[in-house]
Amino acid sequence: MLCQRCGKKEATVHLTKIVNGEKTELFICEDCAKETGQIPFNGNDPFSFQNLLAGILNPELNSFSGIESELKCNRCGMSYKEFTQQGLFGCAYCYDTFDNKLDPLLKRIHGSTRHNGKVPKRRGGTLRVKREIEELRQELQREVERENFERAAELRDKIHDLEDKLGGE
Amino acid sequence: MSLRDIINKNLTHWVSGNGPDNDIVLSSRIRLARNLENVPYPNRASAEEKAAVSKSVIEAISQQNEIKLHYIDLADLPEVEREVLVEKHLISPIHAKEGMEKGVLLNDNETISVMINEEDHLRIQVLIPGLQLDKAWEIANNLDNLLEARLDFAFSENWGYLSACPTNVGTGLRASVMVHLPALNLTNNIGKVLGAVSQLRLAVRGLYGEGSESAGNIYQISNQITLGHTESDIIDNLKSVTTQIVSQERQARKLLLQEQEIEVKDRIKRSYGILKYAYRISSEEALKLLSNVKLGIDMGIIEDVDQGVLSELMVLIRPAHLQKIDGKELTAAERDIKRAELIQTRLNM
Ligand SMILES: [Zn+2]
Ligand SMILES: [Zn+2]
């Protein structure tokens, strides 16, 4: 089998990652394994997500100051250190607690740090309105380019209404 | 009871039903991770808190009439029945392990399952036959809306739906397809194809077995990234990649017939022969041979067996199903004999 990363060399390294109880397997060549820092160790599954996460956060772990290591979610009691060891948050409020540490982690996992998907009706907060304003602004620009000023004026009013709604909250 | 009755009674819709491109795409799945805002995640919640989660989810379901689901408390099920649910892909292997306050909601034809208190409070799953990701999404999204109207889901403007594991945050969406790719394997193209797929931020895994070969040539392809893209982007990406893989598999099948007709026919008919006459068979060998037989059916080389045989048997020949059908516990050696019997009866149907 060929390496699943470069597609050129024979795959000799077998990576197993367990996420949510689902096993993901990856077959890559030695060069790619070295390049991505995924060289197998002895002992139990070094590519479990938890270990991978600890690896991602390793520089952070090393530079722990006393204050950072005490960073703790006051809702569920999960400390930042525990989070990096388990790879799981303890509750929804952990996200806010570890806020300024999350961006690099999410960037590594997802290549992004911001949600662009579905917004729930009831719990979406102001995000629904903000998304709507954004869409109306784009429509406004299109109408202005088409010199359709009557429609543009309507859209502008609509945007102002929605912005008032946001400001009022 | 005839085997047909037993099969119909035990099989779930993604196995017994039909869908587009069903010759290659065995099933499509959508899974959404959701959590309640004010309760710690299952890894940190007390038994009481988890029980409260189950209670409020069941209550929310009972407050609407659109989707009918029934609740199963996994603690009430014997181990073999929990394993049957795993083999049908309705719950995860982790969820089937003993533990506190775990449950699942199912609809009658088992296209919808909602795991409660798995890694997240809720895992909404829709699993249907063939390549039908949009339809699966529609059903899951609708159920999500019905639940969201009644439950306070943890949602953040920055990070979207908050999940226990950072790999699920954002959309909480894992879309996947299960594909049967024997010809790509026989023509030695599988590595290239799967390698290309994994560069498109999709994850591929062999469904059964270890190593570079998947017993039965069955692979699961799913999105790796849940944050930063819309649900429809994620689904469209998987859909278009799957469509390409389907057409490559079809091309490889044509190529096989053109260039290695005799070898391929021989391989398929030998596999059929062994399955028809073996006295005992391991699940790994059975899957390998069934994959060949299914290829033979799809290519018109075997004409007296219907298309559904692989999906049906890949579930029925697994340990918990064999024991359920037989009504008693079986050792591995006994299962190998029962497995061969079951396959023969099914092939002669
Ligand atoms: Zn490589
Ligand atoms: Zn917390």
Short mmCIF file of C-alpha atoms and ligand atoms in Angstrom, two decimals:
data_model
loop_
_atom_site.label_atom_id
_atom_site.label_comp_id
_atom_site.label_asym_id
_atom_site.label_seq_id
_atom_site.Cartn_x
_atom_site.Cartn_y
_atom_site.Cartn_z
CA MET A 1 0.00 0.00 0.00
CA LEU A 2 1.20 3.48 -0.80
CA CYS A 3 1.62 6.23 1.76
CA GLN A 4 -1.69 8.00 2.35
CA ARG A 5 0.04 11.32 2.86
CA CYS A 6 2.42 11.65 -0.07
CA GLY A 7 1.01 8.84 -2.20
CA LYS A 8 4.54 8.05 -3.44
CA LYS A 9 6.41 5.77 -1.09
CA GLU A 10 5.40 2.44 0.40
CA ALA A 11 3.51 2.91 3.66
CA THR A 12 5.42 1.30 6.50
CA VAL A 13 4.03 3.19 9.48
CA HIS A 14 0.59 2.29 10.75
CA LEU A 15 -1.09 5.00 12.80
CA THR A 16 -4.18 4.34 14.84
CA LYS A 17 -6.10 7.23 16.26
CA ILE A 18 -9.10 6.67 18.48
CA VAL A 19 -11.61 9.46 18.50
CA ASN A 20 -14.99 8.97 20.14
CA GLY A 21 -14.41 5.26 20.24
CA GLU A 22 -13.97 5.23 16.50
CA LYS A 23 -10.70 3.96 15.25
CA THR A 24 -9.11 5.88 12.42
CA GLU A 25 -6.20 4.22 10.71
CA LEU A 26 -3.54 5.88 8.67
CA PHE A 27 -0.79 4.27 6.66
CA ILE A 28 2.12 6.51 5.86
CA CYS A 29 5.74 6.17 4.83
CA GLU A 30 8.62 6.65 7.23
CA ASP A 31 9.57 10.04 5.81
CA CYS A 32 6.06 11.39 6.26
CA ALA A 33 5.95 9.95 9.75
CA LYS A 34 9.16 11.77 10.62
CA GLU A 35 8.02 14.96 8.94
CA THR A 36 4.77 15.08 10.87
CA GLY A 37 6.46 14.02 14.08
CA GLN A 38 4.37 10.86 14.29
CA ILE A 39 7.00 8.31 15.02
CA PRO A 40 5.74 5.28 16.86
CA PHE A 41 6.89 4.71 20.41
CA ASN A 42 6.85 1.55 22.35
CA GLY A 43 4.05 0.92 24.75
CA ASN A 44 0.38 1.66 24.48
CA ASP A 45 -1.18 3.42 21.56
CA PRO A 46 0.72 6.70 21.27
CA PHE A 47 -1.72 8.00 18.66
CA SER A 48 -4.81 8.06 20.75
CA PHE A 49 -6.35 11.48 20.49
CA GLN A 50 -5.51 12.23 24.09
CA ASN A 51 -1.82 11.71 23.51
CA LEU A 52 -1.97 13.61 20.27
CA LEU A 53 -3.61 16.47 22.09
CA ALA A 54 -1.02 16.41 24.82
CA GLY A 55 1.56 16.59 22.04
CA ILE A 56 -0.10 19.58 20.45
CA LEU A 57 -0.21 21.31 23.79
CA ASN A 58 3.25 20.24 24.78
CA PRO A 59 4.97 23.62 24.37
CA GLU A 60 2.25 25.07 26.56
CA LEU A 61 2.73 22.37 29.14
CA ASN A 62 6.43 23.08 29.31
CA SER A 63 5.91 26.79 29.79
CA PHE A 64 3.36 26.39 32.55
CA SER A 65 3.54 29.24 34.96
CA GLY A 66 2.09 28.76 38.40
CA ILE A 67 -1.05 30.71 37.52
CA GLU A 68 -1.73 28.82 34.30
CA SER A 69 -1.47 25.43 35.91
CA GLU A 70 -4.13 26.52 38.38
CA LEU A 71 -6.53 27.52 35.60
CA LYS A 72 -9.69 25.70 36.57
CA CYS A 73 -13.31 25.68 35.40
CA ASN A 74 -15.38 26.92 38.33
CA ARG A 75 -18.48 25.05 37.14
CA CYS A 76 -17.15 21.50 36.83
CA GLY A 77 -13.73 21.77 38.48
CA MET A 78 -11.79 20.63 35.40
CA SER A 79 -8.28 22.08 35.41
CA TYR A 80 -6.50 22.99 32.22
CA LYS A 81 -3.91 20.36 32.97
CA GLU A 82 -6.57 17.67 33.33
CA PHE A 83 -8.10 18.79 30.06
CA THR A 84 -4.81 18.37 28.22
CA GLN A 85 -4.37 14.93 29.76
CA GLN A 86 -7.88 13.64 29.05
CA GLY A 87 -8.53 15.48 25.80
CA LEU A 88 -12.09 16.12 26.92
CA PHE A 89 -13.77 19.21 28.33
CA GLY A 90 -15.72 18.72 31.54
CA CYS A 91 -18.61 21.01 30.73
CA ALA A 92 -19.75 23.79 28.39
CA TYR A 93 -18.19 26.47 30.64
CA CYS A 94 -14.72 24.95 30.27
CA TYR A 95 -14.63 26.58 26.83
CA ASP A 96 -14.87 30.06 28.35
CA THR A 97 -12.45 29.18 31.11
CA PHE A 98 -9.74 27.99 28.70
CA ASP A 99 -10.74 30.59 26.13
CA ASN A 100 -7.35 32.09 25.32
CA LYS A 101 -5.71 28.68 24.98
CA LEU A 102 -8.27 27.28 22.58
CA ASP A 103 -7.53 29.11 19.34
CA PRO A 104 -4.19 27.44 18.60
CA LEU A 105 -5.65 24.05 19.50
CA LEU A 106 -8.76 24.47 17.33
CA LYS A 107 -6.63 25.82 14.50
CA ARG A 108 -4.50 22.68 14.62
CA ILE A 109 -7.50 20.37 14.61
CA HIS A 110 -9.88 22.19 12.28
CA GLY A 111 -7.82 24.83 10.49
CA SER A 112 -10.32 27.33 11.81
CA THR A 113 -11.38 28.90 15.07
CA ARG A 114 -14.88 30.17 14.28
CA HIS A 115 -18.22 28.44 13.74
CA ASN A 116 -19.90 29.07 10.40
CA GLY A 117 -22.62 26.46 10.53
CA LYS A 118 -26.10 26.10 11.90
CA VAL A 119 -27.39 28.54 14.51
CA PRO A 120 -30.14 27.20 16.76
CA LYS A 121 -33.35 29.22 16.80
CA ARG A 122 -33.82 29.59 20.51
CA ARG A 123 -30.25 29.53 21.81
CA GLY A 124 -28.48 31.24 18.94
CA GLY A 125 -28.35 34.56 20.76
CA THR A 126 -27.50 37.51 18.56
CA LEU A 127 -25.66 35.35 16.04
CA ARG A 128 -28.76 34.83 13.93
CA VAL A 129 -29.32 38.57 13.68
CA LYS A 130 -25.65 39.20 12.91
CA ARG A 131 -25.72 36.61 10.13
CA GLU A 132 -28.86 38.20 8.72
CA ILE A 133 -27.27 41.65 8.74
CA GLU A 134 -24.25 40.25 6.95
CA GLU A 135 -26.42 38.70 4.25
CA LEU A 136 -28.45 41.91 3.84
CA ARG A 137 -25.23 43.94 3.49
CA GLN A 138 -24.08 41.70 0.67
CA GLU A 139 -27.45 42.01 -1.02
CA LEU A 140 -27.29 45.78 -0.56
CA GLN A 141 -23.96 45.96 -2.31
CA ARG A 142 -25.26 43.94 -5.25
CA GLU A 143 -28.29 46.21 -5.59
CA VAL A 144 -26.12 49.34 -5.45
CA GLU A 145 -23.89 47.93 -8.19
CA ARG A 146 -27.00 47.34 -10.28
CA GLU A 147 -28.04 50.94 -9.52
CA ASN A 148 -31.25 49.60 -8.07
CA PHE A 149 -31.41 52.38 -5.48
CA GLU A 150 -34.99 51.94 -4.42
CA ARG A 151 -34.39 48.36 -3.30
CA ALA A 152 -31.05 49.45 -1.77
CA ALA A 153 -32.82 52.01 0.40
CA GLU A 154 -35.23 49.36 1.63
CA LEU A 155 -32.37 47.08 2.53
CA ARG A 156 -30.55 49.87 4.33
CA ASP A 157 -33.63 50.48 6.50
CA LYS A 158 -33.90 46.79 7.26
CA ILE A 159 -30.23 46.68 8.30
CA HIS A 160 -30.69 49.72 10.57
CA ASP A 161 -33.69 48.06 12.22
CA LEU A 162 -31.73 44.92 12.88
CA GLU A 163 -28.75 46.90 14.20
CA ASP A 164 -31.05 48.73 16.58
CA LYS A 165 -32.31 45.37 17.74
CA LEU A 166 -28.74 44.25 18.46
CA GLY A 167 -27.87 47.50 20.23
CA GLY A 168 -30.98 47.27 22.39
CA GLU A 169 -29.95 43.95 23.88
CA MET B 1 -39.52 -19.46 11.64
CA SER B 2 -37.86 -19.34 8.21
CA LEU B 3 -34.53 -17.63 7.73
CA ARG B 4 -36.29 -14.90 5.72
CA ASP B 5 -38.50 -14.17 8.73
CA ILE B 6 -35.50 -14.18 11.04
CA ILE B 7 -33.59 -11.86 8.72
CA ASN B 8 -36.52 -9.48 8.35
CA LYS B 9 -37.04 -9.44 12.08
CA ASN B 10 -33.40 -8.78 12.89
CA LEU B 11 -32.30 -6.51 10.13
CA THR B 12 -32.21 -2.82 10.32
CA HIS B 13 -33.25 -0.53 7.44
CA TRP B 14 -29.79 0.40 6.15
CA VAL B 15 -29.15 -3.31 5.62
CA SER B 16 -32.49 -4.46 4.22
CA GLY B 17 -33.53 -1.31 2.35
CA ASN B 18 -32.36 0.18 -0.93
CA GLY B 19 -30.89 3.50 -1.95
CA PRO B 20 -29.10 5.29 -4.80
CA ASP B 21 -25.74 3.72 -5.82
CA ASN B 22 -26.46 0.91 -3.38
CA ASP B 23 -24.23 -1.47 -5.36
CA ILE B 24 -21.19 0.43 -4.05
CA VAL B 25 -22.41 2.77 -1.30
CA LEU B 26 -23.83 0.51 1.41
CA SER B 27 -24.98 3.32 3.69
CA SER B 28 -24.95 7.05 4.49
CA ARG B 29 -24.79 8.37 8.02
CA ILE B 30 -25.20 11.74 9.70
CA ARG B 31 -24.29 12.19 13.34
CA LEU B 32 -24.75 15.33 15.42
CA ALA B 33 -23.13 15.89 18.83
CA ARG B 34 -25.25 17.98 21.20
CA ASN B 35 -24.96 18.83 24.90
CA LEU B 36 -27.11 20.43 27.54
CA GLU B 37 -25.75 23.73 28.75
CA ASN B 38 -25.95 23.40 32.49
CA VAL B 39 -24.92 19.80 33.07
CA PRO B 40 -21.31 18.56 33.12
CA TYR B 41 -20.42 16.28 30.22
CA PRO B 42 -20.84 12.52 30.80
CA ASN B 43 -17.11 12.14 31.60
CA ARG B 44 -17.63 14.43 34.60
CA ALA B 45 -21.30 14.15 35.50
CA SER B 46 -22.66 12.26 38.50
CA ALA B 47 -25.12 9.39 38.07
CA GLU B 48 -27.93 11.72 39.19
CA GLU B 49 -26.95 14.35 36.65
CA LYS B 50 -26.83 11.77 33.87
CA ALA B 51 -30.21 10.39 34.89
CA ALA B 52 -31.58 13.94 34.70
CA VAL B 53 -30.20 14.27 31.16
CA SER B 54 -31.96 11.05 30.07
CA LYS B 55 -35.15 12.21 31.71
CA SER B 56 -35.22 15.59 30.03
CA VAL B 57 -34.38 14.15 26.59
CA ILE B 58 -37.14 11.52 26.88
CA GLU B 59 -39.52 14.23 28.01
CA ALA B 60 -38.60 16.47 25.07
CA ILE B 61 -39.25 13.59 22.66
CA SER B 62 -42.61 12.84 24.23
CA GLN B 63 -43.69 16.47 23.79
CA GLN B 64 -43.76 16.21 20.00
CA ASN B 65 -45.66 13.92 17.63
CA GLU B 66 -43.66 14.28 14.45
CA ILE B 67 -40.99 11.67 15.15
CA LYS B 68 -41.77 8.56 17.14
CA LEU B 69 -38.87 7.19 19.14
CA HIS B 70 -38.78 4.60 21.90
CA TYR B 71 -36.25 4.63 24.71
CA ILE B 72 -34.03 1.73 25.69
CA ASP B 73 -32.11 1.87 28.95
CA LEU B 74 -28.93 -0.04 28.09
CA ALA B 75 -28.64 -1.27 31.67
CA ASP B 76 -31.83 -3.28 31.04
CA LEU B 77 -30.33 -5.13 28.07
CA PRO B 78 -28.22 -8.29 28.30
CA GLU B 79 -24.72 -7.90 26.86
CA VAL B 80 -25.54 -9.80 23.67
CA GLU B 81 -28.43 -7.45 22.89
CA ARG B 82 -26.19 -4.43 23.40
CA GLU B 83 -23.66 -5.99 21.04
CA VAL B 84 -26.42 -6.55 18.47
CA LEU B 85 -27.02 -2.79 18.50
CA VAL B 86 -23.30 -2.22 17.90
CA GLU B 87 -23.25 -4.70 15.02
CA LYS B 88 -26.18 -2.85 13.46
CA HIS B 89 -24.16 0.39 13.87
CA LEU B 90 -26.91 1.90 16.03
CA ILE B 91 -24.69 2.53 19.05
CA SER B 92 -20.92 2.81 19.46
CA PRO B 93 -18.83 0.02 21.00
CA ILE B 94 -18.03 2.35 23.92
CA HIS B 95 -21.71 2.96 24.54
CA ALA B 96 -22.34 -0.79 24.76
CA LYS B 97 -19.84 -1.22 27.61
CA GLU B 98 -21.26 -1.34 31.09
CA GLY B 99 -21.77 2.05 32.61
CA MET B 100 -24.19 4.30 34.36
CA GLU B 101 -27.28 5.85 32.85
CA LYS B 102 -26.63 5.09 29.21
CA GLY B 103 -29.52 4.86 26.82
CA VAL B 104 -30.62 5.00 23.22
CA LEU B 105 -33.73 6.25 21.46
CA LEU B 106 -34.75 4.38 18.30
CA ASN B 107 -37.49 4.71 15.73
CA ASP B 108 -39.29 1.63 14.40
CA ASN B 109 -37.18 0.99 11.32
CA GLU B 110 -34.00 2.01 13.17
CA THR B 111 -33.00 4.76 10.74
CA ILE B 112 -32.80 7.15 13.71
CA SER B 113 -30.88 6.50 16.89
CA VAL B 114 -30.07 8.95 19.63
CA MET B 115 -27.39 7.83 22.05
CA ILE B 116 -27.79 9.44 25.46
CA ASN B 117 -24.78 9.94 27.77
CA GLU B 118 -22.18 8.63 25.38
CA GLU B 119 -19.18 11.00 25.12
CA ASP B 120 -21.70 13.84 24.68
CA HIS B 121 -25.14 14.11 26.25
CA LEU B 122 -26.76 13.45 22.88
CA ARG B 123 -25.53 11.84 19.72
CA ILE B 124 -28.23 12.11 17.08
CA GLN B 125 -27.68 9.59 14.30
CA VAL B 126 -29.46 8.94 11.02
CA LEU B 127 -28.34 5.89 9.05
CA ILE B 128 -29.93 5.00 5.70
CA PRO B 129 -29.01 2.77 2.73
CA GLY B 130 -27.21 4.03 -0.38
CA LEU B 131 -25.77 7.46 -1.09
CA GLN B 132 -28.37 9.73 0.51
CA LEU B 133 -26.43 12.17 2.68
CA ASP B 134 -28.83 15.06 2.00
CA LYS B 135 -31.82 13.02 3.03
CA ALA B 136 -30.03 11.80 6.17
CA TRP B 137 -29.09 15.40 7.02
CA GLU B 138 -32.68 16.55 6.52
CA ILE B 139 -33.97 13.97 8.97
CA ALA B 140 -31.23 14.66 11.56
CA ASN B 141 -31.61 18.44 11.24
CA ASN B 142 -35.35 18.21 11.72
CA LEU B 143 -34.96 16.09 14.86
CA ASP B 144 -32.29 18.51 16.12
CA ASN B 145 -34.75 21.41 15.66
CA LEU B 146 -37.50 19.55 17.52
CA LEU B 147 -35.13 18.87 20.41
CA GLU B 148 -33.63 22.35 20.42
CA ALA B 149 -37.08 23.86 20.85
CA ARG B 150 -37.32 22.03 24.19
CA LEU B 151 -33.76 21.56 25.46
CA ASP B 152 -31.11 24.17 26.27
CA PHE B 153 -28.24 23.07 24.04
CA ALA B 154 -24.77 24.42 24.79
CA PHE B 155 -24.03 26.82 21.95
CA SER B 156 -21.47 29.59 21.63
CA GLU B 157 -21.38 32.35 19.02
CA ASN B 158 -17.67 31.73 18.50
CA TRP B 159 -17.39 27.97 18.62
CA GLY B 160 -20.88 26.78 17.72
CA TYR B 161 -22.22 23.64 19.38
CA LEU B 162 -19.97 22.83 22.32
CA SER B 163 -18.88 19.20 22.59
CA ALA B 164 -16.92 17.17 25.10
CA CYS B 165 -14.10 16.57 22.64
CA PRO B 166 -12.60 19.52 20.76
CA THR B 167 -12.61 17.44 17.55
CA ASN B 168 -16.43 17.67 17.40
CA VAL B 169 -16.98 21.32 18.24
CA GLY B 170 -18.75 23.70 15.84
CA THR B 171 -21.28 21.85 13.74
CA GLY B 172 -20.93 18.69 15.82
CA LEU B 173 -21.45 16.99 12.48
CA ARG B 174 -19.86 13.75 11.40
CA ALA B 175 -21.09 12.67 7.98
CA SER B 176 -19.96 9.32 6.64
CA VAL B 177 -20.49 6.77 3.92
CA MET B 178 -19.71 3.07 3.90
CA VAL B 179 -18.41 1.93 0.53
CA HIS B 180 -17.56 -1.45 -1.01
CA LEU B 181 -14.45 -1.13 -3.21
CA PRO B 182 -13.30 -4.59 -4.32
CA ALA B 183 -12.22 -3.68 -7.86
CA LEU B 184 -10.09 -0.73 -6.72
CA ASN B 185 -8.38 -3.19 -4.41
CA LEU B 186 -7.93 -5.91 -7.06
CA THR B 187 -6.44 -3.40 -9.50
CA ASN B 188 -4.09 -2.10 -6.76
CA ASN B 189 -5.55 1.37 -6.90
CA ILE B 190 -7.06 1.51 -3.45
CA GLY B 191 -4.00 3.11 -1.80
CA LYS B 192 -3.87 5.89 -4.34
CA VAL B 193 -7.58 6.63 -4.07
CA LEU B 194 -7.70 6.54 -0.27
CA GLY B 195 -4.48 8.58 -0.08
CA ALA B 196 -6.06 11.28 -2.22
CA VAL B 197 -9.18 11.20 -0.06
CA SER B 198 -7.26 11.71 3.17
CA GLN B 199 -5.70 14.88 1.72
CA LEU B 200 -9.20 16.32 1.31
CA ARG B 201 -9.65 16.50 5.07
CA LEU B 202 -11.62 13.29 5.06
CA ALA B 203 -10.79 10.27 7.20
CA VAL B 204 -10.83 6.75 5.79
CA ARG B 205 -10.83 3.54 7.74
CA GLY B 206 -11.32 -0.09 6.88
CA LEU B 207 -14.49 -1.26 8.54
CA TYR B 208 -13.28 -4.68 9.58
CA GLY B 209 -9.84 -6.04 10.30
CA GLU B 210 -6.42 -4.64 10.94
CA GLY B 211 -3.58 -3.67 8.65
CA SER B 212 -3.73 -2.13 5.22
CA GLU B 213 -6.43 -4.54 4.06
CA SER B 214 -10.00 -4.21 5.06
CA ALA B 215 -11.65 -7.62 5.21
CA GLY B 216 -14.57 -7.36 2.84
CA ASN B 217 -13.14 -4.29 1.07
CA ILE B 218 -15.52 -2.11 3.04
CA TYR B 219 -14.35 1.37 3.97
CA GLN B 220 -15.86 4.21 5.91
CA ILE B 221 -15.16 7.74 4.72
CA SER B 222 -16.05 10.69 6.96
CA ASN B 223 -15.32 14.38 7.43
CA GLN B 224 -12.48 15.17 9.83
CA ILE B 225 -13.28 18.81 10.40
CA THR B 226 -16.37 20.05 12.19
CA LEU B 227 -15.52 23.71 12.82
CA GLY B 228 -15.36 26.58 10.32
CA HIS B 229 -17.45 25.12 7.52
CA THR B 230 -21.20 25.00 7.05
CA GLU B 231 -23.02 21.69 7.31
CA SER B 232 -23.85 21.78 3.61
CA ASP B 233 -20.18 22.39 2.70
CA ILE B 234 -19.14 19.39 4.75
CA ILE B 235 -21.84 17.18 3.26
CA ASP B 236 -21.28 18.39 -0.33
CA ASN B 237 -17.56 17.71 -0.04
CA LEU B 238 -18.12 14.16 1.14
CA LYS B 239 -20.83 13.63 -1.46
CA SER B 240 -18.69 14.75 -4.38
CA VAL B 241 -15.69 12.71 -3.23
CA THR B 242 -17.93 9.66 -2.80
CA THR B 243 -19.41 10.13 -6.26
CA GLN B 244 -15.90 10.21 -7.71
CA ILE B 245 -14.89 7.08 -5.82
CA VAL B 246 -18.03 5.31 -7.06
CA SER B 247 -17.18 6.15 -10.66
CA GLN B 248 -13.56 5.03 -10.17
CA GLU B 249 -14.74 1.74 -8.70
CA ARG B 250 -17.07 1.25 -11.69
CA GLN B 251 -14.19 1.97 -14.08
CA ALA B 252 -11.96 -0.48 -12.24
CA ARG B 253 -14.66 -3.15 -12.59
CA LYS B 254 -14.81 -2.60 -16.36
CA LEU B 255 -11.05 -2.76 -16.55
CA LEU B 256 -11.02 -6.02 -14.62
CA LEU B 257 -13.45 -7.62 -17.08
CA GLN B 258 -11.43 -6.38 -20.04
CA GLU B 259 -8.00 -7.32 -18.84
CA GLN B 260 -8.37 -10.14 -16.34
CA GLU B 261 -11.71 -11.70 -17.17
CA ILE B 262 -10.70 -15.30 -16.55
CA GLU B 263 -8.86 -14.60 -13.27
CA VAL B 264 -11.72 -12.50 -11.96
CA LYS B 265 -14.43 -14.99 -12.88
CA ASP B 266 -12.42 -17.79 -11.34
CA ARG B 267 -11.86 -15.86 -8.13
CA ILE B 268 -15.55 -14.98 -7.84
CA LYS B 269 -16.83 -18.48 -8.58
CA ARG B 270 -14.33 -20.11 -6.23
CA SER B 271 -15.41 -17.75 -3.46
CA TYR B 272 -19.05 -18.61 -4.15
CA GLY B 273 -18.19 -22.31 -4.05
CA ILE B 274 -16.44 -22.10 -0.69
CA LEU B 275 -19.27 -20.09 0.86
CA LYS B 276 -21.80 -22.60 -0.44
CA TYR B 277 -20.02 -25.70 0.82
CA ALA B 278 -17.75 -24.80 3.75
CA TYR B 279 -18.60 -26.55 7.03
CA ARG B 280 -17.11 -23.80 9.18
CA ILE B 281 -15.83 -20.33 8.42
CA SER B 282 -14.31 -17.39 10.32
CA SER B 283 -15.90 -13.98 9.93
CA GLU B 284 -12.76 -12.62 8.30
CA GLU B 285 -12.72 -15.29 5.60
CA ALA B 286 -16.47 -15.00 5.15
CA LEU B 287 -16.26 -11.25 4.62
CA LYS B 288 -13.46 -11.65 2.10
CA LEU B 289 -15.40 -14.22 0.09
CA LEU B 290 -18.71 -12.37 0.40
CA SER B 291 -17.01 -9.30 -1.03
CA ASN B 292 -16.04 -11.36 -4.10
CA VAL B 293 -19.54 -12.79 -4.42
CA LYS B 294 -21.08 -9.34 -4.17
CA LEU B 295 -18.69 -8.14 -6.89
CA GLY B 296 -19.79 -11.14 -8.98
CA ILE B 297 -23.46 -10.21 -8.50
CA ASP B 298 -22.82 -6.56 -9.39
CA MET B 299 -20.85 -7.57 -12.52
CA GLY B 300 -23.47 -10.09 -13.67
CA ILE B 301 -21.16 -13.07 -13.13
CA ILE B 302 -23.35 -14.57 -10.40
CA GLU B 303 -27.02 -14.34 -11.29
CA ASP B 304 -28.91 -16.45 -8.79
CA VAL B 305 -28.21 -14.36 -5.67
CA ASP B 306 -29.67 -10.91 -4.96
CA GLN B 307 -27.69 -7.72 -4.36
CA GLY B 308 -28.45 -7.31 -0.66
CA VAL B 309 -26.50 -10.39 0.35
CA LEU B 310 -23.30 -8.60 1.47
CA SER B 311 -24.98 -5.96 3.66
CA GLU B 312 -27.27 -8.56 5.20
CA LEU B 313 -24.62 -11.15 5.89
CA MET B 314 -21.89 -8.76 7.04
CA VAL B 315 -24.19 -7.95 9.96
CA LEU B 316 -25.79 -11.36 10.51
CA ILE B 317 -22.53 -13.33 10.65
CA ARG B 318 -21.12 -11.28 13.51
CA PRO B 319 -20.95 -12.89 16.96
CA ALA B 320 -23.87 -11.23 18.73
CA HIS B 321 -26.26 -11.72 15.81
CA LEU B 322 -25.30 -15.40 15.46
CA GLN B 323 -25.95 -15.92 19.16
CA LYS B 324 -29.21 -14.00 19.04
CA ILE B 325 -30.47 -16.03 16.07
CA ASP B 326 -29.45 -19.25 17.77
CA GLY B 327 -30.92 -18.16 21.07
CA LYS B 328 -27.92 -19.15 23.15
CA GLU B 329 -24.31 -18.36 23.90
CA LEU B 330 -21.87 -19.86 21.39
CA THR B 331 -18.12 -20.41 21.59
CA ALA B 332 -15.96 -19.05 18.77
CA ALA B 333 -15.64 -22.56 17.32
CA GLU B 334 -19.41 -23.09 17.44
CA ARG B 335 -19.98 -19.72 15.81
CA ASP B 336 -17.75 -20.67 12.87
CA ILE B 337 -20.03 -23.64 12.15
CA LYS B 338 -23.26 -21.65 12.63
CA ARG B 339 -21.86 -18.92 10.42
CA ALA B 340 -21.23 -21.34 7.54
CA GLU B 341 -24.76 -22.76 7.94
CA LEU B 342 -26.37 -19.35 7.93
CA ILE B 343 -24.45 -18.23 4.84
CA GLN B 344 -25.48 -21.38 2.94
CA THR B 345 -29.14 -20.97 3.81
CA ARG B 346 -29.04 -17.34 2.74
CA LEU B 347 -27.23 -18.07 -0.54
CA ASN B 348 -29.79 -20.75 -1.41
CA MET B 349 -32.73 -18.48 -0.70
ZN ZN C 1 4.77 9.60 2.51
ZN ZN C 2 -16.13 22.92 33.07
#
